Short mmCIF file of N, CA and C in Angstrom, two decimals:
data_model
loop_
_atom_site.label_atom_id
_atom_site.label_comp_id
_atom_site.label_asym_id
_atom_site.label_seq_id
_atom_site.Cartn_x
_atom_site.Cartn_y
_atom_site.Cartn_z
N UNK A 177 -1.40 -6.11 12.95
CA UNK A 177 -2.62 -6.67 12.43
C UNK A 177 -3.77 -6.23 13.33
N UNK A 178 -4.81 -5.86 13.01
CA UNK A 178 -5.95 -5.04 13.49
C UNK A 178 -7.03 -5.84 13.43
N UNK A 179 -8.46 -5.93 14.01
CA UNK A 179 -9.30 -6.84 13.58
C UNK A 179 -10.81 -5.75 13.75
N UNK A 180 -10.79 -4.57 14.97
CA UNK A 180 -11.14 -4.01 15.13
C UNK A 180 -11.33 -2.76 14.63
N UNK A 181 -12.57 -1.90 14.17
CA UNK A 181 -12.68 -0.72 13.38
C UNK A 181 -11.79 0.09 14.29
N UNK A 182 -11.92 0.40 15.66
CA UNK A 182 -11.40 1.33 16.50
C UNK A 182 -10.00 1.28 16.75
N UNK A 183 -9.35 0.01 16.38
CA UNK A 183 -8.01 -0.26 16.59
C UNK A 183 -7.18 0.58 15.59
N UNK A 184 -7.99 0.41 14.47
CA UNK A 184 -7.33 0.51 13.41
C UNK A 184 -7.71 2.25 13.14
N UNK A 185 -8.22 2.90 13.31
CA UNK A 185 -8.69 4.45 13.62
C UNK A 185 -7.50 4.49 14.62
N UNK A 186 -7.49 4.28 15.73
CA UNK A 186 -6.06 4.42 16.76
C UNK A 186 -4.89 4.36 16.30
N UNK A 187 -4.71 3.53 15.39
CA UNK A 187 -2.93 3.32 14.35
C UNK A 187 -3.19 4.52 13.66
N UNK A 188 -3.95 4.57 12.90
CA UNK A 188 -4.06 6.13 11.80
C UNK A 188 -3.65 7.16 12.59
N UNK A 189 -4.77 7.31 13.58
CA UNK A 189 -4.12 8.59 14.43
C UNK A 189 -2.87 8.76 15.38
N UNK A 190 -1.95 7.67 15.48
CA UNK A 190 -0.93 8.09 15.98
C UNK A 190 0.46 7.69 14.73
N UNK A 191 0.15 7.90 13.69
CA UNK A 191 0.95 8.34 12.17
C UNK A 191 1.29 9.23 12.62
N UNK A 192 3.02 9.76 12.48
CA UNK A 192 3.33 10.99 12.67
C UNK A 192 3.49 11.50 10.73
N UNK A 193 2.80 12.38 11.40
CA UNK A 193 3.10 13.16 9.32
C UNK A 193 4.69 13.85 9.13
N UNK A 194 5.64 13.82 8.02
CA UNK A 194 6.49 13.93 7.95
C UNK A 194 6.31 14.47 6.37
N UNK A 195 7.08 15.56 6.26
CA UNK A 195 7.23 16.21 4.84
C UNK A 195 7.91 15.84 4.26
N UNK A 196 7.34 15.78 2.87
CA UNK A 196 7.80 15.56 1.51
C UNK A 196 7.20 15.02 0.74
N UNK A 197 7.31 14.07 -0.71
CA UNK A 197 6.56 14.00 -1.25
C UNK A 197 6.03 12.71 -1.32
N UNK A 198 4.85 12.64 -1.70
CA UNK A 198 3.98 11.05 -1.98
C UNK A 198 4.23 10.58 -2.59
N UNK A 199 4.71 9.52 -2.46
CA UNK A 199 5.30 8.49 -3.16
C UNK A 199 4.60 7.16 -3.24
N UNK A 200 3.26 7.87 -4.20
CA UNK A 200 2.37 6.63 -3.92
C UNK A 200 2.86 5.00 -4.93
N UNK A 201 3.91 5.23 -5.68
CA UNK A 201 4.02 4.47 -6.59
C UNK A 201 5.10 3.83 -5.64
N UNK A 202 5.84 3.96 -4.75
CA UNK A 202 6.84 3.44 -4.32
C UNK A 202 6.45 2.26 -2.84
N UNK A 203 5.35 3.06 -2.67
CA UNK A 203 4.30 1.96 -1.17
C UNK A 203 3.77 0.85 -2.69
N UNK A 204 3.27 0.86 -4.05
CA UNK A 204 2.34 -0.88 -4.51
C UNK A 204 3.52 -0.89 -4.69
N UNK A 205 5.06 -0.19 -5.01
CA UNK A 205 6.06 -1.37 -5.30
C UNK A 205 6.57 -2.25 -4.17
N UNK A 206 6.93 -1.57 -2.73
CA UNK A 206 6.90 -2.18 -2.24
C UNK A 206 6.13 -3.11 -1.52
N UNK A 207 4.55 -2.83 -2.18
CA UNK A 207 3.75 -4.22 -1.45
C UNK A 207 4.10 -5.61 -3.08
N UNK A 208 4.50 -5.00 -4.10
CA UNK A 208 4.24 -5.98 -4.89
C UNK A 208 5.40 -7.21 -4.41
N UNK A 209 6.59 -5.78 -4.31
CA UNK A 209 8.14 -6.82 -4.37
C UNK A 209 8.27 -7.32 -3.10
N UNK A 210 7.03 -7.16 -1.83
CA UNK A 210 7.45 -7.80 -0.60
C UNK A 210 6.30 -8.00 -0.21
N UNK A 211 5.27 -7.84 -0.35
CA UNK A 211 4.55 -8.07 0.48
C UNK A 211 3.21 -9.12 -0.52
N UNK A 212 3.29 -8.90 -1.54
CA UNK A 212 2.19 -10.08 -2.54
C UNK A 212 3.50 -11.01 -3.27
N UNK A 213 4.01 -11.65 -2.17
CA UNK A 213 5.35 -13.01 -2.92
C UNK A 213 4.89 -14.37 -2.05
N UNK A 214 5.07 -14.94 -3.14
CA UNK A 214 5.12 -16.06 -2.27
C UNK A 214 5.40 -16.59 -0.69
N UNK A 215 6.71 -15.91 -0.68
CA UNK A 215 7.59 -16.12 0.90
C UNK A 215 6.81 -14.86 1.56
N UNK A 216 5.97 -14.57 1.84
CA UNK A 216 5.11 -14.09 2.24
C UNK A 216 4.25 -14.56 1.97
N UNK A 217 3.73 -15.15 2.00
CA UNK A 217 1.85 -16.25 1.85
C UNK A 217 1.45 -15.86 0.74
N UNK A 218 1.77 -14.94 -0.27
CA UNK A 218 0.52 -14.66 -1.46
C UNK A 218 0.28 -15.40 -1.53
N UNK A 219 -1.25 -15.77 -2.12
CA UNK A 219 -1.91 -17.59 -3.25
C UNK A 219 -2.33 -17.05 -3.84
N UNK A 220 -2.20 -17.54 -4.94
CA UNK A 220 -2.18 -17.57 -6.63
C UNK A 220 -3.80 -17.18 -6.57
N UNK A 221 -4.40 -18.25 -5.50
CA UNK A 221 -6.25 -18.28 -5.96
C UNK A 221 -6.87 -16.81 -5.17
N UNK A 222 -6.19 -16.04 -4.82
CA UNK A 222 -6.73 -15.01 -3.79
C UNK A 222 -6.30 -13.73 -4.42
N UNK A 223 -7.12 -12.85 -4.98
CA UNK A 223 -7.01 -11.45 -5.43
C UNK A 223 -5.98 -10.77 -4.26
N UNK A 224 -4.71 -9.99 -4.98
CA UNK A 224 -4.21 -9.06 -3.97
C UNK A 224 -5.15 -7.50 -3.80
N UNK A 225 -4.91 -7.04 -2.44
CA UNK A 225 -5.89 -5.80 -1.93
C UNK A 225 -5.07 -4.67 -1.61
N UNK A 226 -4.80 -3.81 -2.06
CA UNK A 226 -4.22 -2.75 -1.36
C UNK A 226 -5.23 -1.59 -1.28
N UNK A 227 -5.30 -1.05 0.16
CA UNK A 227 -5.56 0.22 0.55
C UNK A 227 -5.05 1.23 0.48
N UNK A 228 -4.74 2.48 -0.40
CA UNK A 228 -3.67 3.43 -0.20
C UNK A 228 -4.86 4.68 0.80
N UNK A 229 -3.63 5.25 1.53
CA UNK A 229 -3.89 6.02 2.40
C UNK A 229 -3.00 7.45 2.61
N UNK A 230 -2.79 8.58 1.87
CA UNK A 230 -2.43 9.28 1.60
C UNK A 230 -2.92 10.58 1.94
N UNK A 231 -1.38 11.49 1.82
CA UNK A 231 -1.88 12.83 2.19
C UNK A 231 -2.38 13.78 1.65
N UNK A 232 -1.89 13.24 0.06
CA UNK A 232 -2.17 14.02 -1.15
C UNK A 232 -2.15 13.41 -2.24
N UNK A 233 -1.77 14.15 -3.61
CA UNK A 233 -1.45 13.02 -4.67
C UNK A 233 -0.53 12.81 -4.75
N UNK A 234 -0.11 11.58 -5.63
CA UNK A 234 1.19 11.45 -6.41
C UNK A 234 2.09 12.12 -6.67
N UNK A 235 3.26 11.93 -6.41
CA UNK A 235 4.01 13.08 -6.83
C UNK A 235 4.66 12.78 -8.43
N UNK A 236 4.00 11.60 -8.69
CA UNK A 236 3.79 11.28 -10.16
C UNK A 236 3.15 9.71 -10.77
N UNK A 237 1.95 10.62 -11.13
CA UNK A 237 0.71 10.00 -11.52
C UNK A 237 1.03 9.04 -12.18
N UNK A 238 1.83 9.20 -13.38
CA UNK A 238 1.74 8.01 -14.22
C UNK A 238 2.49 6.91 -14.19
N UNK A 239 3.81 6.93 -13.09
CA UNK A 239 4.23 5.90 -12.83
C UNK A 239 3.30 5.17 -11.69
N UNK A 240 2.67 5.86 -10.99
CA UNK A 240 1.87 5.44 -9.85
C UNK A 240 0.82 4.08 -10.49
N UNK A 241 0.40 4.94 -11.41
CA UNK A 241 -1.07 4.48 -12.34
C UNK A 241 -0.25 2.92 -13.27
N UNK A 242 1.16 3.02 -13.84
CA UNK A 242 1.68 1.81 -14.21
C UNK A 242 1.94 0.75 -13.01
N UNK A 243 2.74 1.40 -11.60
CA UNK A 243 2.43 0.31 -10.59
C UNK A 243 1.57 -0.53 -9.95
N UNK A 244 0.08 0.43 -10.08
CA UNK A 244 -0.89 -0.51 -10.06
C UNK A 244 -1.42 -1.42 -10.45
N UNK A 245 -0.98 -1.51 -12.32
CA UNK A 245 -1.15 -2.39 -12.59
C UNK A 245 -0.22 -3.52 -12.57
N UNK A 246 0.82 -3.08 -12.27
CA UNK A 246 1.97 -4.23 -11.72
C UNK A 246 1.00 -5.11 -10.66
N UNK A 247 0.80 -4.31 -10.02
CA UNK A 247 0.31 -4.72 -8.31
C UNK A 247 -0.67 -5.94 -9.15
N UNK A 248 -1.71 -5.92 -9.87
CA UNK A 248 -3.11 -6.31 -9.80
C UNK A 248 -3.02 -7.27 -10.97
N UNK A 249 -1.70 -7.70 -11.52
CA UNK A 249 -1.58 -9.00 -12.59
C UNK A 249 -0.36 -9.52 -12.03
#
């Protein structure tokens, strides 16, 4: 948990990059199925937020583009 702009610039830059492909649909599944649940604090009254942070695109768009909306109802 970060609170600071500079902290959080410091975590980014020590990401080691590792090849293969983006799997941007597989990071909102796993924030939906673990990280916006109940047993994890979600509340019902509080919009979920995800930041994606990536190297490239999708390595497929349109399931990506259906997880989001998983994520956001």
């Amino acid at each position: 948990f970060y609170i600071e702009s500079i902290d959080i610039g410091n975590a980014v830059n020590e990401i080691q990059f590792s090849r293969g492909t983006t799997n941007t649909a597989g990071a909102l599944q796993y924030c939906r199925e673990n990280i916006f649940t109940l047993d994890a604090g979600d509340r019902a009254t509080s919009p979920n937020l995800v930041i994606v942070v990536t190297d490239g695109g999708s390595n497929d768009k349109d399931v990506t583009i259906d997880e989001a909306y998983r994520v956001i109802t």
